[in-house]
PDB file of C-alpha atoms in Angstrom:
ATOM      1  CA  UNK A1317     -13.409  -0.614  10.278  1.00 72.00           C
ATOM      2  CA  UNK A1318     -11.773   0.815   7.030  1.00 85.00           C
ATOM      3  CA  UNK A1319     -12.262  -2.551   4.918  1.00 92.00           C
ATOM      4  CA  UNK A1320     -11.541  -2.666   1.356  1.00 96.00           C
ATOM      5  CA  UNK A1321     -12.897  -5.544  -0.805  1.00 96.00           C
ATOM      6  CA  UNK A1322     -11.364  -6.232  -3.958  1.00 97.00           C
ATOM      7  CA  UNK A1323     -12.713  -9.053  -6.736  1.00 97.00           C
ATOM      8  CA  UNK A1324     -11.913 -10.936  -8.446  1.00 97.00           C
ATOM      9  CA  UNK A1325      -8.934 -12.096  -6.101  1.00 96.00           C
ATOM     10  CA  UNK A1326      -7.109 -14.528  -9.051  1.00 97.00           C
ATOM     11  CA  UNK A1327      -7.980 -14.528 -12.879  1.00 96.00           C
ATOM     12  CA  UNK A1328      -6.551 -15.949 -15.733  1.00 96.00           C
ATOM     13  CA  UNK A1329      -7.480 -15.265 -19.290  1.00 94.00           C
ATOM     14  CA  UNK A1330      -6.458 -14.917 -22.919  1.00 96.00           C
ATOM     15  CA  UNK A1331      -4.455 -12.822 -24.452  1.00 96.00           C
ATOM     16  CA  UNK A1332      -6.426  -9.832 -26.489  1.00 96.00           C
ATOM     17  CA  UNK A1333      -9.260  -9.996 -23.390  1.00 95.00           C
ATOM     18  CA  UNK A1334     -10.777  -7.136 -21.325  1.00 96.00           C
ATOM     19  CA  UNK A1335     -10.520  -7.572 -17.474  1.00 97.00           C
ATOM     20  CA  UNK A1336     -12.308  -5.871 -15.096  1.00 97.00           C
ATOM     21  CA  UNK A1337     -11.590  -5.594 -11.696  1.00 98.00           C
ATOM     22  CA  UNK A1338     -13.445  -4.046  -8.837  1.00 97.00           C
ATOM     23  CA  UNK A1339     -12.764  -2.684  -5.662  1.00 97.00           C
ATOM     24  CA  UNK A1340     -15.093  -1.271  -3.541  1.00 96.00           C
ATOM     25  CA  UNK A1341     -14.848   0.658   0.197  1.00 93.00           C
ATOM     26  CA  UNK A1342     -17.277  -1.702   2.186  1.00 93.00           C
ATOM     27  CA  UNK A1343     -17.701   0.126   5.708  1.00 89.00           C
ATOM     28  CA  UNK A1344     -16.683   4.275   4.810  1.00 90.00           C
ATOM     29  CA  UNK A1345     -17.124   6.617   1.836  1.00 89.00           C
ATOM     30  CA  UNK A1346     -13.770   7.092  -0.013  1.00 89.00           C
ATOM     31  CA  UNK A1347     -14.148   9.953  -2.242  1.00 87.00           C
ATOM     32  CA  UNK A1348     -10.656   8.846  -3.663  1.00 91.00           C
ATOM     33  CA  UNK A1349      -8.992   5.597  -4.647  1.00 94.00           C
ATOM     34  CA  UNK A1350      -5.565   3.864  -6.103  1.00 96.00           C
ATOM     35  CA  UNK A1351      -4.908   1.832  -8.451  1.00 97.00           C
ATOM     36  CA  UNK A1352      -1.323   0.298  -7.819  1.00 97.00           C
ATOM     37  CA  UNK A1353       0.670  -2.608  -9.968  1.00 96.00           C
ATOM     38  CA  UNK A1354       3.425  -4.975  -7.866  1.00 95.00           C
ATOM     39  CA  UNK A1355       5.923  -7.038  -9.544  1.00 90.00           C
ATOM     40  CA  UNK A1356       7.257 -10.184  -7.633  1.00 87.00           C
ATOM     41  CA  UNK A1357       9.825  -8.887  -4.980  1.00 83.00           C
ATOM     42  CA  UNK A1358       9.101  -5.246  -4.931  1.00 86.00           C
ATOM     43  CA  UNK A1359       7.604  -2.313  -3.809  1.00 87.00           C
ATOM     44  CA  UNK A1360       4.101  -0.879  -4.973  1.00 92.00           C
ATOM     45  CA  UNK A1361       4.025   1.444  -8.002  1.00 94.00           C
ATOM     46  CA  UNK A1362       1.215   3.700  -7.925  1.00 95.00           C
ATOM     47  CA  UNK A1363      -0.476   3.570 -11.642  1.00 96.00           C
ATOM     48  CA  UNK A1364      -3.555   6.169 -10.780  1.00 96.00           C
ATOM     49  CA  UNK A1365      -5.361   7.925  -8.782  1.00 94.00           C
ATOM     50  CA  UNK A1366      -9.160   7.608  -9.006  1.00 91.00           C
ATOM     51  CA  UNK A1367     -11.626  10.643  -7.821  1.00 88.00           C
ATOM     52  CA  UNK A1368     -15.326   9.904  -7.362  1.00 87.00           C
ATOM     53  CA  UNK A1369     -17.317  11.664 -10.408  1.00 85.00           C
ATOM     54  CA  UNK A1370     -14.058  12.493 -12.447  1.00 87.00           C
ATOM     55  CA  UNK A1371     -11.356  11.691 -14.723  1.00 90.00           C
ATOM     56  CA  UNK A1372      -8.554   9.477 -13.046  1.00 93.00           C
ATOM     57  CA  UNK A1373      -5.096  10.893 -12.774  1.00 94.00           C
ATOM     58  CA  UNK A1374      -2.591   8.701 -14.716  1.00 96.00           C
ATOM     59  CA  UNK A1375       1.317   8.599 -13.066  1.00 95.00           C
ATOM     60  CA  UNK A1376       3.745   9.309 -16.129  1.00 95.00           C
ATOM     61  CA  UNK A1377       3.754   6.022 -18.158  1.00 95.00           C
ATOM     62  CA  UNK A1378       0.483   3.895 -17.409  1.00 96.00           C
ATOM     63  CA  UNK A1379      -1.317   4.201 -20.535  1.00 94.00           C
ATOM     64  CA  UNK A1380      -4.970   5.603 -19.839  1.00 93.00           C
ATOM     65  CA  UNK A1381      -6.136   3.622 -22.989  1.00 95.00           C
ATOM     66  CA  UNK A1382      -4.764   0.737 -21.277  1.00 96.00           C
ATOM     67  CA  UNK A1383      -6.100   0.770 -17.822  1.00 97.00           C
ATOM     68  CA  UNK A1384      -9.584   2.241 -17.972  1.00 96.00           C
ATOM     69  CA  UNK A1385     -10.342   3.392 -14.564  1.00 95.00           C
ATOM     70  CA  UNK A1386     -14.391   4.299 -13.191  1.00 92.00           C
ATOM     71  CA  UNK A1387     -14.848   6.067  -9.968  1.00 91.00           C
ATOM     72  CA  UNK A1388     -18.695   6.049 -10.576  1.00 84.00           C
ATOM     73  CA  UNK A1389     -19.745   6.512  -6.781  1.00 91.00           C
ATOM     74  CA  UNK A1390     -18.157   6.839  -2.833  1.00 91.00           C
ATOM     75  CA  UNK A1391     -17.524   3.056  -2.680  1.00 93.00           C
ATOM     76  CA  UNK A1392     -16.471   1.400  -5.866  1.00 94.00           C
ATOM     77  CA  UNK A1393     -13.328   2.187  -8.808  1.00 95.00           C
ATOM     78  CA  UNK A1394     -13.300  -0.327 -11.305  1.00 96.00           C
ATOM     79  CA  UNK A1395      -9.844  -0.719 -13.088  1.00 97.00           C
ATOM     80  CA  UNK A1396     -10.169  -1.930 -16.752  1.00 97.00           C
ATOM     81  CA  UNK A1397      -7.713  -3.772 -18.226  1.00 97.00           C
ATOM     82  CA  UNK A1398      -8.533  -3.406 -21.775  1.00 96.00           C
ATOM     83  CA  UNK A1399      -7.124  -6.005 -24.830  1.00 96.00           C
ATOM     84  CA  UNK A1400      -4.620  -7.842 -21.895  1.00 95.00           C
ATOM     85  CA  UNK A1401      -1.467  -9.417 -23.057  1.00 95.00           C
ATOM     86  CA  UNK A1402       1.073 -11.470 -21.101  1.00 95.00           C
ATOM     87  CA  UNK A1403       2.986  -8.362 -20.189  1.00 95.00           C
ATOM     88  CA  UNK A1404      -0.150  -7.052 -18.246  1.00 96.00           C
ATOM     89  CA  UNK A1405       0.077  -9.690 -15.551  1.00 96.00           C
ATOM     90  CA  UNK A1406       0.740  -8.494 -12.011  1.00 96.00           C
ATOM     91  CA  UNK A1407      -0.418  -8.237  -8.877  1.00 97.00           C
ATOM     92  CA  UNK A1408      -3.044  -5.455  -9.158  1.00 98.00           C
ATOM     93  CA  UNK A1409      -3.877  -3.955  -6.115  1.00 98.00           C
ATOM     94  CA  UNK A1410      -6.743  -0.532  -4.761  1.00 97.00           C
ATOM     95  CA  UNK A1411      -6.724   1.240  -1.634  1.00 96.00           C
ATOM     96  CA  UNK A1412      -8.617   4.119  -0.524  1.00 94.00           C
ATOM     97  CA  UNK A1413      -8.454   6.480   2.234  1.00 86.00           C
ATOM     98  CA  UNK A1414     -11.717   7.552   4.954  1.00 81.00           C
ATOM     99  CA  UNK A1415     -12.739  10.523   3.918  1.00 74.00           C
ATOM    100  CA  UNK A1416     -12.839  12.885   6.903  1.00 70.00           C
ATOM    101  CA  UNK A1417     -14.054  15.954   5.477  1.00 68.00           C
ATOM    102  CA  UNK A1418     -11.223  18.010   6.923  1.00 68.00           C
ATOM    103  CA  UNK A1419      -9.149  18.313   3.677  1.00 68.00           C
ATOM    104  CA  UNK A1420      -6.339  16.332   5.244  1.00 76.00           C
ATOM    105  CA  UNK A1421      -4.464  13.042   3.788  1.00 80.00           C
ATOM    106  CA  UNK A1422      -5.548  10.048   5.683  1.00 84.00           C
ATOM    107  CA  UNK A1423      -3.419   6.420   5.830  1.00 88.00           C
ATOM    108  CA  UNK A1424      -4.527   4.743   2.875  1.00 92.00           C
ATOM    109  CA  UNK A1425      -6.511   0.932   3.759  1.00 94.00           C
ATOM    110  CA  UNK A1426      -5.410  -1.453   0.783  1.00 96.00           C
ATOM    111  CA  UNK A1427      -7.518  -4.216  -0.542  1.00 97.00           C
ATOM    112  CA  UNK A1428      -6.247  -8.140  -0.894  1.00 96.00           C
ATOM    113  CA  UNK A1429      -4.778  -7.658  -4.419  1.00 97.00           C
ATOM    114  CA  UNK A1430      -5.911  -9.152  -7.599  1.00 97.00           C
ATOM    115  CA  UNK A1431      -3.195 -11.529  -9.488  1.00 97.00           C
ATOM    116  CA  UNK A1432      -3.914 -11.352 -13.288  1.00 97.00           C
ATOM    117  CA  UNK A1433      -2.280 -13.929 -15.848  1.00 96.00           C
ATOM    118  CA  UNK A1434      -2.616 -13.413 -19.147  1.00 95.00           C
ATOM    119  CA  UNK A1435      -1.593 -16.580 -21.643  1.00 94.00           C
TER     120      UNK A1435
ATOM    121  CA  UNK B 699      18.478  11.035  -2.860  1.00 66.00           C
ATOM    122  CA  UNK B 700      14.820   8.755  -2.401  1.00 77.00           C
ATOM    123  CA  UNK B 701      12.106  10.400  -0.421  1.00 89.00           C
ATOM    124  CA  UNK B 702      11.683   7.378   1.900  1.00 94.00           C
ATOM    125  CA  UNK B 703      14.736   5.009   2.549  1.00 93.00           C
ATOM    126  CA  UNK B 704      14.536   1.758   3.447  1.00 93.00           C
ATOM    127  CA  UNK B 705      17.279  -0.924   3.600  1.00 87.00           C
ATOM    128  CA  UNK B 706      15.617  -4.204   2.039  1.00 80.00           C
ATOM    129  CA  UNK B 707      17.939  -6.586   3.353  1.00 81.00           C
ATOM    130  CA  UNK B 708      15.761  -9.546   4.137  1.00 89.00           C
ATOM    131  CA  UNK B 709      15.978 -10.285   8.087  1.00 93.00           C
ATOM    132  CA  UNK B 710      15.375 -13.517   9.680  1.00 96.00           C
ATOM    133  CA  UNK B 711      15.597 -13.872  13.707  1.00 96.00           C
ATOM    134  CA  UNK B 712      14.385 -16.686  16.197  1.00 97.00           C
ATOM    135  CA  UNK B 713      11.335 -16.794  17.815  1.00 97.00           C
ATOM    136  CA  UNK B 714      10.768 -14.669  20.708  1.00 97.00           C
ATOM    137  CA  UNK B 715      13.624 -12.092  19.408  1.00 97.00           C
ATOM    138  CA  UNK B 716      12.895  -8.759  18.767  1.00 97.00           C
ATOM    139  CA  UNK B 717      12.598  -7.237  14.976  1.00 97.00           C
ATOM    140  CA  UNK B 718      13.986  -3.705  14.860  1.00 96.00           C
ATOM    141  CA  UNK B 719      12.412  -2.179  11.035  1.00 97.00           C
ATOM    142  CA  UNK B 720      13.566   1.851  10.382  1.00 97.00           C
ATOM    143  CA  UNK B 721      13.093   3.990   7.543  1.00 97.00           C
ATOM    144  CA  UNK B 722      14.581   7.645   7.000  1.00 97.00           C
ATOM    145  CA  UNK B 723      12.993  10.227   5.081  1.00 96.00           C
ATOM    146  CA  UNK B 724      14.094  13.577   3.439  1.00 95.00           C
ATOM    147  CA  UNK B 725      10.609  15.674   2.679  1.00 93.00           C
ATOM    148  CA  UNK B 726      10.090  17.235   5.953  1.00 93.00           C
ATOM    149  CA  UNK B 727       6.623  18.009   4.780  1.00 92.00           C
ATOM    150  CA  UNK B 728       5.887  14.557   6.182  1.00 94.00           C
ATOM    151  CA  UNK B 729       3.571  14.026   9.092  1.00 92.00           C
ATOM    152  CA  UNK B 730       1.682  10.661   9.038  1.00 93.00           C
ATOM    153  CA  UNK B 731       3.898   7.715   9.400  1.00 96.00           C
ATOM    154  CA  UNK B 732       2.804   4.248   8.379  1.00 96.00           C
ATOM    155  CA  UNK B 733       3.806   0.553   8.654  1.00 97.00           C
ATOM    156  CA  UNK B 734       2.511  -1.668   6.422  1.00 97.00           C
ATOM    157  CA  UNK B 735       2.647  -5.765   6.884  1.00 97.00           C
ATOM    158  CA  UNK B 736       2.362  -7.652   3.826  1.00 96.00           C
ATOM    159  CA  UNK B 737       1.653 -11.107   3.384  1.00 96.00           C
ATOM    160  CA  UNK B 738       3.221 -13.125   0.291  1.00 92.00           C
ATOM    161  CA  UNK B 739      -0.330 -13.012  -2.409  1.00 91.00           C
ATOM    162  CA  UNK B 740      -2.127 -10.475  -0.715  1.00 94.00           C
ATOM    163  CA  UNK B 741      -2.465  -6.519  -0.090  1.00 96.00           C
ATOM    164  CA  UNK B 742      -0.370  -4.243   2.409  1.00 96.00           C
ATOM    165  CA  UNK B 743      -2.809  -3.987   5.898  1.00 96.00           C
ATOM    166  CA  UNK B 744      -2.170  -1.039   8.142  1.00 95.00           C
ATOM    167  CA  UNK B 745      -0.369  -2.056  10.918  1.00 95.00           C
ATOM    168  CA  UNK B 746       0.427   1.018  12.673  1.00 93.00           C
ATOM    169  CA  UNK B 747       0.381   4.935  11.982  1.00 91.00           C
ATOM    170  CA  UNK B 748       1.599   7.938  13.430  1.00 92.00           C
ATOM    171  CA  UNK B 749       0.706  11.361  13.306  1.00 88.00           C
ATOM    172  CA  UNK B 750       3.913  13.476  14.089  1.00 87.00           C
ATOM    173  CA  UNK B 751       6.900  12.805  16.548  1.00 86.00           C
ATOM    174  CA  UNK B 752       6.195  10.266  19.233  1.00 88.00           C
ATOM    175  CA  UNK B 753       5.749   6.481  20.586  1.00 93.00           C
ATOM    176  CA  UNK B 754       2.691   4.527  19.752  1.00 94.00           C
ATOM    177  CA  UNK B 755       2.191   1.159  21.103  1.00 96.00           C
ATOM    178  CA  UNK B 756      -0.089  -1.223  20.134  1.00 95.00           C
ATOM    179  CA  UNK B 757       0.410  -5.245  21.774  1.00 96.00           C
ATOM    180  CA  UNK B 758       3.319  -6.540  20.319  1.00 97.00           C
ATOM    181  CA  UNK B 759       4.146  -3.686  18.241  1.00 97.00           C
ATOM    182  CA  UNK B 760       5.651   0.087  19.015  1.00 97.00           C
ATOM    183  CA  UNK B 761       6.247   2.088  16.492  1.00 97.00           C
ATOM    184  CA  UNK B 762       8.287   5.616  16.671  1.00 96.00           C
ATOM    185  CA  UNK B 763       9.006   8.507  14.710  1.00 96.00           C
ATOM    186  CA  UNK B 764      11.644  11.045  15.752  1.00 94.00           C
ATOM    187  CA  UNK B 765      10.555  14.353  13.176  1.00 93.00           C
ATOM    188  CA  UNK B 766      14.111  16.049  14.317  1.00 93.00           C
ATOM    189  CA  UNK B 767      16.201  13.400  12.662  1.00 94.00           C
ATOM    190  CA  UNK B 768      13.448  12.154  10.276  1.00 95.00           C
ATOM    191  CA  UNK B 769      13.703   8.366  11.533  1.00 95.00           C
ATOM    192  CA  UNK B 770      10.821   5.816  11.899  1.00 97.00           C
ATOM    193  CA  UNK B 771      10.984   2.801  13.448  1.00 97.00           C
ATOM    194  CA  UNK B 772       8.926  -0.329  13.763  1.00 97.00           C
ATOM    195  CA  UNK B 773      10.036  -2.896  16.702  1.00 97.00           C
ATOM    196  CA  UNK B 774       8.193  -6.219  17.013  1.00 97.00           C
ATOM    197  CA  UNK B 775       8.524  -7.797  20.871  1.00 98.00           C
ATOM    198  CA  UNK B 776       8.327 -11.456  21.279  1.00 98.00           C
ATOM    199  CA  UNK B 777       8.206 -12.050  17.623  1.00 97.00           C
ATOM    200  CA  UNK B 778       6.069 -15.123  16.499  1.00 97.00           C
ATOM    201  CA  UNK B 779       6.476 -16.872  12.858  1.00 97.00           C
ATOM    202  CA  UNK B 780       2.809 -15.368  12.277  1.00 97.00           C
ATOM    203  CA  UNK B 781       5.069 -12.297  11.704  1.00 97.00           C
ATOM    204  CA  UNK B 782       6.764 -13.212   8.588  1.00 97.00           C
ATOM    205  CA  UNK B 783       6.297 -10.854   5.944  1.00 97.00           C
ATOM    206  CA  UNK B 784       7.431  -8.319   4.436  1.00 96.00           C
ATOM    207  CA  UNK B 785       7.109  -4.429   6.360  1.00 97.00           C
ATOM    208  CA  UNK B 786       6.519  -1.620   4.494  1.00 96.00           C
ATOM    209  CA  UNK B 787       7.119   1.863   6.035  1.00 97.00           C
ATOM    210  CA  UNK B 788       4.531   4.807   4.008  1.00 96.00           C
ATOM    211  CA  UNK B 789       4.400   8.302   4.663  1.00 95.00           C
ATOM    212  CA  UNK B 790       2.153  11.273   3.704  1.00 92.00           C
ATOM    213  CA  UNK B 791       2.291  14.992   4.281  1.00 90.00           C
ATOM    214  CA  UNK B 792      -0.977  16.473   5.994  1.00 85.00           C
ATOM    215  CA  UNK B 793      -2.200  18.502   3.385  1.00 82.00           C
ATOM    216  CA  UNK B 794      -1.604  18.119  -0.404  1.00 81.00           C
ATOM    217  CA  UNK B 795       0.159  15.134  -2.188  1.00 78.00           C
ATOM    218  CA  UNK B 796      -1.662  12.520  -1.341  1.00 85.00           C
ATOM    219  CA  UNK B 797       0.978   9.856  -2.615  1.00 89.00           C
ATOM    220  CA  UNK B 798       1.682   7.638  -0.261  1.00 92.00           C
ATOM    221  CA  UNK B 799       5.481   7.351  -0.226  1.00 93.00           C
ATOM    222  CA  UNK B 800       6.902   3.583   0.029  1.00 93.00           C
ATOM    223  CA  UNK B 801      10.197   2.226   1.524  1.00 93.00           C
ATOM    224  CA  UNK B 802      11.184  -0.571  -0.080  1.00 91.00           C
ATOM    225  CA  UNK B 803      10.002  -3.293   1.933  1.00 93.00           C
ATOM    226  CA  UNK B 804      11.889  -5.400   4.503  1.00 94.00           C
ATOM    227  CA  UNK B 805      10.961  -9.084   4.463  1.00 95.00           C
ATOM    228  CA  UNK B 806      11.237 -10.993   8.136  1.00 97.00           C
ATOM    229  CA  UNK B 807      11.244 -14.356   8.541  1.00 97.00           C
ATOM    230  CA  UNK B 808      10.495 -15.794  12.125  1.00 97.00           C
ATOM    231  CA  UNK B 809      12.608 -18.841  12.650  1.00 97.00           C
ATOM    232  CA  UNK B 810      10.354 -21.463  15.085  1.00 95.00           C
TER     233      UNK B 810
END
């Protein structure tokens, strides 16, 4: 249980192109997501935090212009990467947590990651 | 001082040997404790987790988290190369902050 499918899995595209990337909470509702970036070698660095129905939360220097995130029902975010240039690729990765209706923080179930070049 | 400490020294043992991972923390607010295994090109999966002090065992894998001298550990028995990867440790308070807090990642390599 607790899968999380993420797609596209590998893109490459031009420079001044939107990407969209999807990632959607296949077997539980997840009322929240995460949107994280990963640079070769290191650790995850959270970039937002999505909430079903509202605004995304942006972490202090991810541009919300930049990265347009949708939270538009229980199982999907989308993360838009809007006008990409070669200093947008990375390792994108979601995750989301089962919603257990207690209040409480649950582990957090990641999805496979989306590598994005931009030329 | 880091919330979540984790020395990223790459480690690289024989087959069969056992991996010894830790992590120390300083927010004492903490009270799930994750490991994370992640493969080179994909996303973290949750390996093991840990709600408060104790042992959990699972296989191969026990995990342990000692609240009185905020200390986690991740030991691997018997360790196969299907292990190599890099170990994450995470943690999260109960209630509240929902940020998962990251070590930095210790990446094993299983020597056949």
């Amino acid at each position: 249980g607790a899968v999380v499918s993420q797609h596209p899995s590998w893109v490459i595209c031009k420079s001044g192109t939107s990407v969209k990337i999807e990632c959607r909470s296949l077997d539980f509702q997840a009322t929240t997501m995460f949107w994280y970036r990963q640079f070769p070698k290191q650790s995850l660095m959270l970039m937002a935090t999505s909430n079903e129905g509202s605004k995304a939360t942006y972490e202090q220097g991810v541009e919300k212009d930049k990265f347009l995130i949708n939270h538009a029902s229980l199982t999907l975010s989308t993360l838009t990467v809007t006008s990409a240039h070669p200093e947008d690729s990375s390792f994108y990765i979601c995750s989301a947590n089962v919603d257990r209706g207690s209040g409480g923080n649950q582990p957090q179930h990641f999805g496979d990651g989306t590598r994005l070049s931009i030329l | 001082q880091k919330e979540v400490e984790q020395d990223p020294g790459p480690l690289s043992v024989p087959e069969g040997a056992i991996v010894s991972l830790n992590c120390t923390y300083s927010n004492s607010a903490f009270q799930y404790f994750m490991w994370y295994r992640q493969y080179s090109r994909k996303g973290p999966e949750l390996l093991m987790y840990t709600y408060s002090s104790g042992n959990k065992e699972d296989g191969r894998f026990t995990a342990q988290v000692d609240k009185s001298s905020k200390y986690i550990s991740l030991f691997i028995r018997d360790s196969q190369p299907s292990d190599s990867a890099t170990y994450l440790c995470a943690m999260l308070p109960y209630y509240g902050n929902n940020r998962l807090a990251f070590g930095k990642g210790n990446q094993v390599v299983v020597i056949p």
